[in-house]
Short mmCIF file of C-alpha atoms in Angstrom, two decimals:
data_model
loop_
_atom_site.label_atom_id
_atom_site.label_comp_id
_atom_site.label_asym_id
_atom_site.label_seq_id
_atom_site.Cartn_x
_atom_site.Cartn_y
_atom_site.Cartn_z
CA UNK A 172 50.71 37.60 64.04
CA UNK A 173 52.68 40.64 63.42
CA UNK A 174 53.46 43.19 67.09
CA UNK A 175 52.33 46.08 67.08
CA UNK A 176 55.64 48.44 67.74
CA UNK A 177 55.66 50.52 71.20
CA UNK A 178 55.19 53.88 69.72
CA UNK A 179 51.90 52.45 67.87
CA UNK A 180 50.56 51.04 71.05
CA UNK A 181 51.39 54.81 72.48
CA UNK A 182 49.37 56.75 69.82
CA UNK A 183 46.55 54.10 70.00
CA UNK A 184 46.52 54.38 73.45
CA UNK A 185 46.55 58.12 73.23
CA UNK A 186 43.83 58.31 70.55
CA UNK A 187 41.69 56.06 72.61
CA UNK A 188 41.95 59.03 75.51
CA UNK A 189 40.34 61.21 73.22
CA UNK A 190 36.52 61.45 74.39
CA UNK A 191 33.47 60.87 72.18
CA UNK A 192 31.62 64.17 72.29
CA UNK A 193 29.01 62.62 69.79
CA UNK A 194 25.64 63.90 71.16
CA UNK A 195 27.11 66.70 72.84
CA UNK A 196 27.71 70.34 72.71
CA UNK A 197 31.52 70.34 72.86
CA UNK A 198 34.53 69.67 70.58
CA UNK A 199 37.95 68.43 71.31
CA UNK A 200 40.15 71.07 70.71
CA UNK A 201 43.06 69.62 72.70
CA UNK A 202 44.21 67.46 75.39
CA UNK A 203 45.29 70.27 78.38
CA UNK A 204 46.10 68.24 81.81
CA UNK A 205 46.18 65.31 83.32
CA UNK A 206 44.10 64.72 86.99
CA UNK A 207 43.89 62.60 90.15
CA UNK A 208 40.76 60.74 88.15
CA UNK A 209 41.31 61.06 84.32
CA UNK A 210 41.98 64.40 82.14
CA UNK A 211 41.49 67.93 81.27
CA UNK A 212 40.31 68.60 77.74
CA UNK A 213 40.47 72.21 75.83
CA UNK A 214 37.10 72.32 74.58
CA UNK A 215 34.63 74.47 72.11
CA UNK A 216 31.16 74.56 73.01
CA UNK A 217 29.30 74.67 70.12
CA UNK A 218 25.91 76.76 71.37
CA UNK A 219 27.69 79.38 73.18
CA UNK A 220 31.07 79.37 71.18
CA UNK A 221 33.16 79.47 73.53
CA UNK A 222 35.79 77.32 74.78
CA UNK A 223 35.79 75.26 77.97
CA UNK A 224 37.83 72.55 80.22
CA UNK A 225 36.05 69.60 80.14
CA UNK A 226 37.61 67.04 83.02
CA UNK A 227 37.08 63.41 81.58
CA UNK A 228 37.04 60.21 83.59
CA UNK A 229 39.89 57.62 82.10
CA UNK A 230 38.69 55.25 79.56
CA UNK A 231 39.52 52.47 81.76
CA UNK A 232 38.13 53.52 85.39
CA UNK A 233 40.63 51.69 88.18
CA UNK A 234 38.00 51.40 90.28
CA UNK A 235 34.05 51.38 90.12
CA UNK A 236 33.43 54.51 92.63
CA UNK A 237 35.68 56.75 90.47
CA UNK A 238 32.50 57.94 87.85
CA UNK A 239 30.60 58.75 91.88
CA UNK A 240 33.71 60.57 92.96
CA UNK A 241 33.95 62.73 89.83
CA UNK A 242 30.31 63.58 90.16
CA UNK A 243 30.67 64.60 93.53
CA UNK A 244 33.83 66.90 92.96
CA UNK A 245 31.09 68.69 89.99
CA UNK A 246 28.43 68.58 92.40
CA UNK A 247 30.81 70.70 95.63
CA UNK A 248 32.26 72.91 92.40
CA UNK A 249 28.65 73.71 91.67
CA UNK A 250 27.62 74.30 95.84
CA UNK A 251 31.04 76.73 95.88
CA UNK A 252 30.09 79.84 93.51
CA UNK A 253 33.11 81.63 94.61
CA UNK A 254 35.16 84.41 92.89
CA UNK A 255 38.06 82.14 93.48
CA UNK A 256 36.79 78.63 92.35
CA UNK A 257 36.77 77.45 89.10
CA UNK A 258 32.82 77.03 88.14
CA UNK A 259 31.25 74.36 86.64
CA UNK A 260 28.55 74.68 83.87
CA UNK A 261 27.25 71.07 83.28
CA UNK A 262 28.07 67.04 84.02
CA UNK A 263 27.12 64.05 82.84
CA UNK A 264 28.16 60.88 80.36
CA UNK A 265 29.84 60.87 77.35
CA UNK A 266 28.51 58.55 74.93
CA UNK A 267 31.67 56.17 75.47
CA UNK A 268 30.30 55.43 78.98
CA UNK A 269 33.05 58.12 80.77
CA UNK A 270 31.87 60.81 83.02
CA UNK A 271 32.80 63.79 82.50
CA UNK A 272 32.21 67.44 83.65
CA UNK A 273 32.57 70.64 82.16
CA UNK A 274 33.98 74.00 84.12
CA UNK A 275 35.06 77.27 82.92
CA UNK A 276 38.18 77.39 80.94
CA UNK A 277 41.11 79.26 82.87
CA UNK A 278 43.77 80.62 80.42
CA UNK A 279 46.30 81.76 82.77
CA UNK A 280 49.83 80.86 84.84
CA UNK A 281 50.84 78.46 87.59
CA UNK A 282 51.68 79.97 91.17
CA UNK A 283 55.04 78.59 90.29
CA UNK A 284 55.30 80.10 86.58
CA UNK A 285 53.14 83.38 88.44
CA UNK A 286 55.62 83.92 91.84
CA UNK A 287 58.56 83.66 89.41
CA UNK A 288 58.83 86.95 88.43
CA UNK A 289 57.29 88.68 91.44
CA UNK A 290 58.59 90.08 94.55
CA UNK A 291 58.04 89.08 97.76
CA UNK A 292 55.12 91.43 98.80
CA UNK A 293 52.99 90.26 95.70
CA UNK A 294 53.97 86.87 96.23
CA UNK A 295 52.80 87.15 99.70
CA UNK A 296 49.52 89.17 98.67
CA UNK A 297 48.44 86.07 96.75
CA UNK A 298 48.37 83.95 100.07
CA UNK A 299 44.84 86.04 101.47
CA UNK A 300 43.42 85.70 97.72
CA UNK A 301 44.36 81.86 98.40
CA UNK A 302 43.35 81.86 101.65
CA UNK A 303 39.53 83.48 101.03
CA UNK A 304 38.04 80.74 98.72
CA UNK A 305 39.45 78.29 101.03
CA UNK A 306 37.74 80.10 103.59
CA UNK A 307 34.45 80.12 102.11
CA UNK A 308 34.97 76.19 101.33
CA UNK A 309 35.45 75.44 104.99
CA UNK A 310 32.61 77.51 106.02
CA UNK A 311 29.86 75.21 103.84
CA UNK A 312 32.13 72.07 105.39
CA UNK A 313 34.28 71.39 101.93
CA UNK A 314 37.33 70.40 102.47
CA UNK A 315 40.09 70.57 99.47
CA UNK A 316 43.01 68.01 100.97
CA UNK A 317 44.94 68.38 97.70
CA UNK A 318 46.00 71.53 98.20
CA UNK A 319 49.44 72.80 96.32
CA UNK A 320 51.67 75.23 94.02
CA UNK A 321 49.99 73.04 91.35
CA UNK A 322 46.54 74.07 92.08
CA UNK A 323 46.29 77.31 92.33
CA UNK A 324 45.96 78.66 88.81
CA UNK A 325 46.42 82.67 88.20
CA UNK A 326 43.98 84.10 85.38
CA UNK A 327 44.37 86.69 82.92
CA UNK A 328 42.91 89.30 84.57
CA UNK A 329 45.00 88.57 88.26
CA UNK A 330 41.99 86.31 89.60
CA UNK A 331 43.63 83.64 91.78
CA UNK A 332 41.35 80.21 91.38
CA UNK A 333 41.72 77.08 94.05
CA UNK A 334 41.61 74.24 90.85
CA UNK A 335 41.40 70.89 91.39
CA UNK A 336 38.78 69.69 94.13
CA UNK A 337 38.73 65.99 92.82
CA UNK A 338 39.78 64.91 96.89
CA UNK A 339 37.60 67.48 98.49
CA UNK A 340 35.00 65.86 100.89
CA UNK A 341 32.18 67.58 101.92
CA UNK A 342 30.49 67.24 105.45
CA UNK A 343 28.75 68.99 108.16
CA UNK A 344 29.59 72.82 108.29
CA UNK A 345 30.93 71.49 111.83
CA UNK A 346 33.39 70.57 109.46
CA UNK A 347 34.58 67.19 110.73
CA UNK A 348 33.98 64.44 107.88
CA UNK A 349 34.53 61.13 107.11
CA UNK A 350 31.27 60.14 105.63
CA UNK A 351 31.43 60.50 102.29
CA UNK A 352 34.11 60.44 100.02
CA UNK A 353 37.35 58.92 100.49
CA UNK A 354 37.15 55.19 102.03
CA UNK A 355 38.39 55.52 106.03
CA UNK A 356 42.07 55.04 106.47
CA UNK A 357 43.02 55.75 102.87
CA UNK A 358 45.58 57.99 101.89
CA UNK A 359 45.21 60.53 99.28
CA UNK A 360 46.77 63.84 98.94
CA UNK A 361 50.41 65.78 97.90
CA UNK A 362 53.45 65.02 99.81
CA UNK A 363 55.05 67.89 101.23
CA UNK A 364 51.98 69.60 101.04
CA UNK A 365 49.84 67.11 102.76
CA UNK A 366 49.18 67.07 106.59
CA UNK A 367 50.72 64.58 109.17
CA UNK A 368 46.67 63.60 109.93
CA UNK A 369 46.01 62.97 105.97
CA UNK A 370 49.24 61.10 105.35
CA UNK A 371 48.40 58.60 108.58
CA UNK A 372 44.60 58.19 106.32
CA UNK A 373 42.87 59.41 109.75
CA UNK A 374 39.27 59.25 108.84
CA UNK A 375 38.74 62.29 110.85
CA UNK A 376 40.65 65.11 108.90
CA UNK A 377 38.70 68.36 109.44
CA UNK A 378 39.74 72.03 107.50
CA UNK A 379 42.91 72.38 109.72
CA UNK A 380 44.85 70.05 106.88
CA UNK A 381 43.92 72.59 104.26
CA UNK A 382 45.46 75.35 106.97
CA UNK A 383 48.43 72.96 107.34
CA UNK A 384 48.61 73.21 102.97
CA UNK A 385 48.16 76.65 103.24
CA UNK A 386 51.19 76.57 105.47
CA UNK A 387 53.41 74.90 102.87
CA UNK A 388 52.20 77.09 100.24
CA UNK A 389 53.52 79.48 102.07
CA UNK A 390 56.89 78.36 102.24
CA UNK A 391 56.66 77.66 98.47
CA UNK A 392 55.62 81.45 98.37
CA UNK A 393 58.74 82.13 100.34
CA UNK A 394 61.47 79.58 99.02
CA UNK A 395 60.11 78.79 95.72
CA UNK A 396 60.28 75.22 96.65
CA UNK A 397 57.88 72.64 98.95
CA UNK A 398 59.25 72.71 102.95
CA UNK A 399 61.17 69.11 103.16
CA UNK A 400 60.97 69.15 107.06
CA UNK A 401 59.52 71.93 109.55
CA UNK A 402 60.35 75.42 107.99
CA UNK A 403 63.30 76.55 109.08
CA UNK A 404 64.52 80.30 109.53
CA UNK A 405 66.92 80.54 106.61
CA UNK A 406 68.84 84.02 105.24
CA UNK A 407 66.12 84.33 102.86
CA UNK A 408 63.04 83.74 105.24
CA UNK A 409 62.29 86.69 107.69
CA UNK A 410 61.51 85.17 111.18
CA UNK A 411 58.20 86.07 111.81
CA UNK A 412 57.24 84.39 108.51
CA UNK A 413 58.88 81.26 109.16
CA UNK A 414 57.26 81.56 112.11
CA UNK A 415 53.60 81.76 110.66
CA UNK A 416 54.82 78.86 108.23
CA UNK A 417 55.76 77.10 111.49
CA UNK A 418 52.69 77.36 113.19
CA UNK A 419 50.51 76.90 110.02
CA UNK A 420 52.59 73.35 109.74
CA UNK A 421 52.39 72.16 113.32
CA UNK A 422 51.81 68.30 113.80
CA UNK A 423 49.01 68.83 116.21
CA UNK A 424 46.26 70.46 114.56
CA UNK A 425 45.00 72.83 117.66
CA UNK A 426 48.04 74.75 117.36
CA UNK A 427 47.71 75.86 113.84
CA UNK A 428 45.66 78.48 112.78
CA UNK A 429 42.20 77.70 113.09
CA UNK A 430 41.10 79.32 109.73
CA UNK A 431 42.84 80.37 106.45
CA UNK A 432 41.69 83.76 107.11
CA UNK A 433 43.24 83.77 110.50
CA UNK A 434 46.99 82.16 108.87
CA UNK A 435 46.14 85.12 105.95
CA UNK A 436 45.58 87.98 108.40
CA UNK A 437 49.30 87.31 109.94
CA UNK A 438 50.91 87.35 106.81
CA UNK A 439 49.18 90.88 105.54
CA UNK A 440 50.22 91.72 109.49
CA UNK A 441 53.90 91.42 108.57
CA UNK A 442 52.93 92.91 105.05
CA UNK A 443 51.83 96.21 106.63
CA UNK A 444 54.77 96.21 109.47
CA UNK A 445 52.65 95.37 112.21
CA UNK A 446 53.51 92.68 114.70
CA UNK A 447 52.39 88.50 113.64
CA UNK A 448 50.76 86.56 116.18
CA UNK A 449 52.96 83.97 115.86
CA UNK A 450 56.25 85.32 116.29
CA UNK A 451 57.36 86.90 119.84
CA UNK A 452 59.76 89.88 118.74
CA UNK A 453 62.81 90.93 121.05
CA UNK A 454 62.89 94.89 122.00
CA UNK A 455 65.69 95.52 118.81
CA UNK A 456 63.16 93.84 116.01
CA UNK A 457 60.30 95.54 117.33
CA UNK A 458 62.25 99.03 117.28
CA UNK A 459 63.35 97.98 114.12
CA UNK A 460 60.07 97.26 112.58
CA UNK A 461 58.35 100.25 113.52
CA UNK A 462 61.25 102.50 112.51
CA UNK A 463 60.70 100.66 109.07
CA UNK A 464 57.18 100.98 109.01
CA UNK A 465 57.52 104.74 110.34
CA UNK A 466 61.04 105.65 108.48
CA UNK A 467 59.98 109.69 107.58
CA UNK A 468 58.61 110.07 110.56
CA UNK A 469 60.97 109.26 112.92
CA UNK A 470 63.85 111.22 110.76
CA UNK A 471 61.60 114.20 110.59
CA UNK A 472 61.02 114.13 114.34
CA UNK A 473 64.83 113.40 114.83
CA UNK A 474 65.90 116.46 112.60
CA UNK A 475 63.64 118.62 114.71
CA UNK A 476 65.14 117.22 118.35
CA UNK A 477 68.87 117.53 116.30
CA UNK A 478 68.18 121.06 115.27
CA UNK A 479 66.87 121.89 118.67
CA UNK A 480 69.64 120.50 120.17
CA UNK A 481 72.15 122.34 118.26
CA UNK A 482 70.15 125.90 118.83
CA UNK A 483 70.24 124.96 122.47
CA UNK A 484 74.39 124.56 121.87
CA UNK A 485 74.87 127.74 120.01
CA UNK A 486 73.18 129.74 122.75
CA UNK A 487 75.66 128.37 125.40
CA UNK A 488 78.51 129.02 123.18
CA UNK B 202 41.87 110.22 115.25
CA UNK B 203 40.65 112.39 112.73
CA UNK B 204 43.20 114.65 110.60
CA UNK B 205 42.18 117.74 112.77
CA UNK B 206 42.28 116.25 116.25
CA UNK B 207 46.07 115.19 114.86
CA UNK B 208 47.30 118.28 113.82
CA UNK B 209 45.74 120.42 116.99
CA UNK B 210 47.32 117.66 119.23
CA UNK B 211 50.95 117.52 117.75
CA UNK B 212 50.86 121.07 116.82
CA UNK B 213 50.29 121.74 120.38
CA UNK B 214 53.10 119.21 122.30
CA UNK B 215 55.74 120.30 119.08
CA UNK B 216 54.76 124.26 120.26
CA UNK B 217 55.01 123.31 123.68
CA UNK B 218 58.35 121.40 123.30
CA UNK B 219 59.42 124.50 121.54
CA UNK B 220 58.24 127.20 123.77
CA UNK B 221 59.88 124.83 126.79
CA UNK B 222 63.72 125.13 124.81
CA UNK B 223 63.62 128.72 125.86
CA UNK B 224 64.84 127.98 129.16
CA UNK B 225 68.06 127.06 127.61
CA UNK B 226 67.95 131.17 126.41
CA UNK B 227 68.96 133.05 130.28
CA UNK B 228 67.91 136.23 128.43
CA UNK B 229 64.32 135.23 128.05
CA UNK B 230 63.98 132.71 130.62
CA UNK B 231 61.77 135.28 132.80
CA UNK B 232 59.43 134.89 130.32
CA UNK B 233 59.47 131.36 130.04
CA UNK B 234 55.65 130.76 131.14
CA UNK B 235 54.25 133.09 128.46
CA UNK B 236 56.81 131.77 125.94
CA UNK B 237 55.25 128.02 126.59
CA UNK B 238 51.94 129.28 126.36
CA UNK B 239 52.62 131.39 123.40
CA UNK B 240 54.42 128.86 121.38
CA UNK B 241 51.63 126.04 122.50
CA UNK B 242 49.19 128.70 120.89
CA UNK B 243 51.05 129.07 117.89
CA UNK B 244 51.43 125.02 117.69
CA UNK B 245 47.49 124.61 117.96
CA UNK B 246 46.73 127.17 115.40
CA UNK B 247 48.87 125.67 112.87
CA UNK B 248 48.08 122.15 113.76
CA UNK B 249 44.15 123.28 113.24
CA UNK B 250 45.18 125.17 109.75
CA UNK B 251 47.13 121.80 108.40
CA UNK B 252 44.37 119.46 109.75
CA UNK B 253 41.63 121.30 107.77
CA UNK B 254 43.61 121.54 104.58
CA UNK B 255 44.68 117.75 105.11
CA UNK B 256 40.78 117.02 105.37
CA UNK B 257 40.47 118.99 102.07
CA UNK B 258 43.59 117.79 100.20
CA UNK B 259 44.67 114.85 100.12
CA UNK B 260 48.21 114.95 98.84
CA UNK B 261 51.50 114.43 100.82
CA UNK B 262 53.62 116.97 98.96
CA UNK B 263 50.97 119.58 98.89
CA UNK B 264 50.39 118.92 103.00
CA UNK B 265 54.05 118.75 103.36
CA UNK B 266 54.51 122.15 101.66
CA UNK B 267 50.96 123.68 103.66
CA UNK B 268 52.29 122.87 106.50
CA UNK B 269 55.76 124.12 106.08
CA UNK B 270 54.34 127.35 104.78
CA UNK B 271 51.72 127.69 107.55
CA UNK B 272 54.45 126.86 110.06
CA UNK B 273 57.19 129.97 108.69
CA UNK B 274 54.20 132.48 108.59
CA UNK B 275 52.95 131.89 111.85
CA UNK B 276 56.73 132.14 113.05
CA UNK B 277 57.31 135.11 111.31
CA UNK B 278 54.74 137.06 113.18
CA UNK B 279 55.98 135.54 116.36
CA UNK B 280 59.70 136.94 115.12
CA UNK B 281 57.89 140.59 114.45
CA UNK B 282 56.21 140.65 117.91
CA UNK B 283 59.59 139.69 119.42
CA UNK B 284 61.53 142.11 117.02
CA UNK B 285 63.98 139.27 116.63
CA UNK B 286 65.72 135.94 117.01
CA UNK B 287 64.01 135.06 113.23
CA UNK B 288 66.77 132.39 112.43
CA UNK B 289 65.57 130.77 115.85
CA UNK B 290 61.78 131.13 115.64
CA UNK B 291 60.99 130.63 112.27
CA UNK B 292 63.30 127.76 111.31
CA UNK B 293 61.81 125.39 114.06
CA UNK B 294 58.51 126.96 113.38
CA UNK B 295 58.51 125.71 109.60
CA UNK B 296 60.04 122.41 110.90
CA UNK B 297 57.04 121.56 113.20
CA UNK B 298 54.62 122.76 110.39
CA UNK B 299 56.37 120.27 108.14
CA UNK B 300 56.18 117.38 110.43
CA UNK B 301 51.95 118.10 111.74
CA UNK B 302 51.49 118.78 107.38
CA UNK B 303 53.07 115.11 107.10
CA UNK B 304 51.49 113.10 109.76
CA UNK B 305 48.33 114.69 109.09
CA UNK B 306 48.31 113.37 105.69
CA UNK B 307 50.47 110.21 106.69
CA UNK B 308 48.30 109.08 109.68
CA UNK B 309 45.07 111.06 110.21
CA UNK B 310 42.09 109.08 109.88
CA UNK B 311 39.61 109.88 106.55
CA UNK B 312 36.27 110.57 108.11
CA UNK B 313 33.46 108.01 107.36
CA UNK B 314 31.68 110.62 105.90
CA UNK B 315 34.31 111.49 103.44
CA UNK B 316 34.77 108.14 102.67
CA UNK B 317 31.26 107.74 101.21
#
């Protein structure tokens, strides 16, 4: 029997990737991304006409729960109708057994390929439009545990979207879960971006590691690159911001921020020149920031006590 | 605080802080009281003036120059009842208009009703 050369096996492989749409409304326009749980598909919908992401289970499913778990990220997509999260229009089976569902199609940048050619007050604006969807997950008990650079898509129009929800577990708006989802004690998530709690597989992970992801995001907001240990202050890094990273990142999981709202309110703090909570200032930086934040002001009130000064010179003269 | 509250309030300690340099003036320091008083006036007036025009307009430059211009007139009559010193009245009498026309645009508060 003649072997089939590698590169064959490759393009079989690859063609076998493809879904079957057959019965469907959609077309495979092109292979986009690959997932946790299979891949993203460019896709034409055939009633409307208009193109959508289809995410498709792998042909060959590593384990049985995977076509549950997909379902379940459509089903919290569909329970989050958020500016900020991708929405999903429709789920199901293809007719080659794979699940699949289908969500709007986002033509847009990375946060890496975005922050690249932004400063650092626009990179740091994106961390509240981050930080509300993430908000709004945590208040219906959703937690996204994959959070990174990676997911966090930026659309044509400057809509920020949280992608990527395939590890989100949903639980009591308490927000402590466990339940459902991931099996206890296993580990799933981003290194670097991925909380001490989550990397030890704790079964009870609550919205704090998303705060902790938030933290590192951050820091990739700041640096350009994932934190490799606890953020350091660096020549590039004002304090108080590697001080909200630090606190955002903290081990224990009381003393981080208790919401994303709370870690995105410090950062538009410093972003308006008023003091973060988690940075203690000395007397020079706080003189210093309010002269910055206050720069006419203070010169015009100078000028006046100057001039005053010298008038008060010239008439002992 | 609202953009008139602002300007009557800093229009009145900048007047004040200017009538209270003419103790460093022997010739006039007899009339130092009325000069406080006077000048603390004169601050108030102009602080009103720039405060409703900052409520009105909302432009830094156009404050800025209000203010300024508000500040010199005011001054000038100051000047005429004095019959003198015009170099020394109206100069920081233009600069304290300038600063109440900035921070009245810069930092008074929009009313709600404006808003809407």
């Amino acid at each position: 029997m003649k072997r089939l050369s590698d590169s064959v096996v490759a393009r079989l492989q690859a063609d076998m990737q493809v879904p079957d749409l057959t019965g469907t409304r959609y077309a495979v326009v092109r292979y986009l991304a690959r997932g946790g749980m299979g891949s993203v598909w460019l896709a034409e919908d055939t009633i409307l006409k208009r193109r959508v992401a289809l995410k498709v289970l792998d042909l060959v499913a590593p384990a049985a729960d995977l076509p549950a778990r997909l379902l379940q990220e459509a089903r919290i997509l569909a329970s989050l109708e958020h500016p900020g999260i991708v929405p999903v229009h429709d789920a199901g089976t293809l007719a080659d057994g794979r699940a699949f569902y289908c969500m709007k199609y986002v033509e847009g940048q990375t946060l890496a390929q975005y922050i690249a050619e932004r400063n650092l007050t626009d990179r740091l604006r994106l961390l509240e439009r981050i930080a509300e969807p993430l908000d709004f997950a945590h208040a219906r008990g959703i937690i996204h545990r994959d959070l990174k650079p990676e997911n966090i898509m930026i659309g044509a129009f400057g809509e920020v979207l949280v992608m990527d929800w395939g590890l989100a577990k949903a639980g009591a708006p308490g927000l402590r879960s466990g339940e459902n989802g991931s099996a206890r004690g296993s580990i799933l998530g981003t290194a670097g971006y991925m909380s001490p709690e989550q990397a030890r597989g704790d079964a009870e992970v609550d919205h704090r590691t998303d705060i902790f992801s938030l933290g590192a995001i951050l820091w990739f907001l700041l640096k350009g690159a994932p934190p490799t240990d606890q953020p350091a202050v660096t020549a590039t890094v004002p304090r108080p911001l590697a001080a909200v990273c630090r606190k955002a990142m903290a081990a224990d999981p009381s003393m981080r921020y208790q919401s994303a709202g709370a870690l995105a309110a410090d950062v538009a703090h410093y972003l308006n020149g008023a003091p973060v909570r988690a940075y203690r200032e000395s007397l020079l930086e706080r003189a210093a920031r309010i002269y910055a934040r206050h720069r006419t002001a203070v010169v015009l009130v100078a000028v006046y006590l100057l001039m005053r000064l010298l008038f008060i010179l010239f008439a002992h003269r | 605080m609202n953009k008139i509250l602002l300007g009557l309030v800093l229009g009145a300690i900048l007047g004040a802080i200017d009538g209270m340099t003419a103790w460093f003036t022997p010739a006039v320091r007899a009339q130092l009281a009325g000069i406080i008083v006077g000048s603390t006036i004169k601050g108030i007036i102009a602080g009103v003036l720039i405060g409703v025009f900052a409520r009105k307009v909302h432009s830094l430059a156009l404050g800025i120059v209000f203010g300024l211009g508000v500040g010199l007139i005011l001054a000038f009559i100051v000047a005429q009842m004095q019959h003198g010193y015009y170099f020394e009245i109206m100069l920081p009498g233009g600069m304290v208009g300038l600063i109440v026309g900035y921070a009245t645009q810069r930092y008074g508060r929009v009313s709600q009703l404006q808003q809407t």
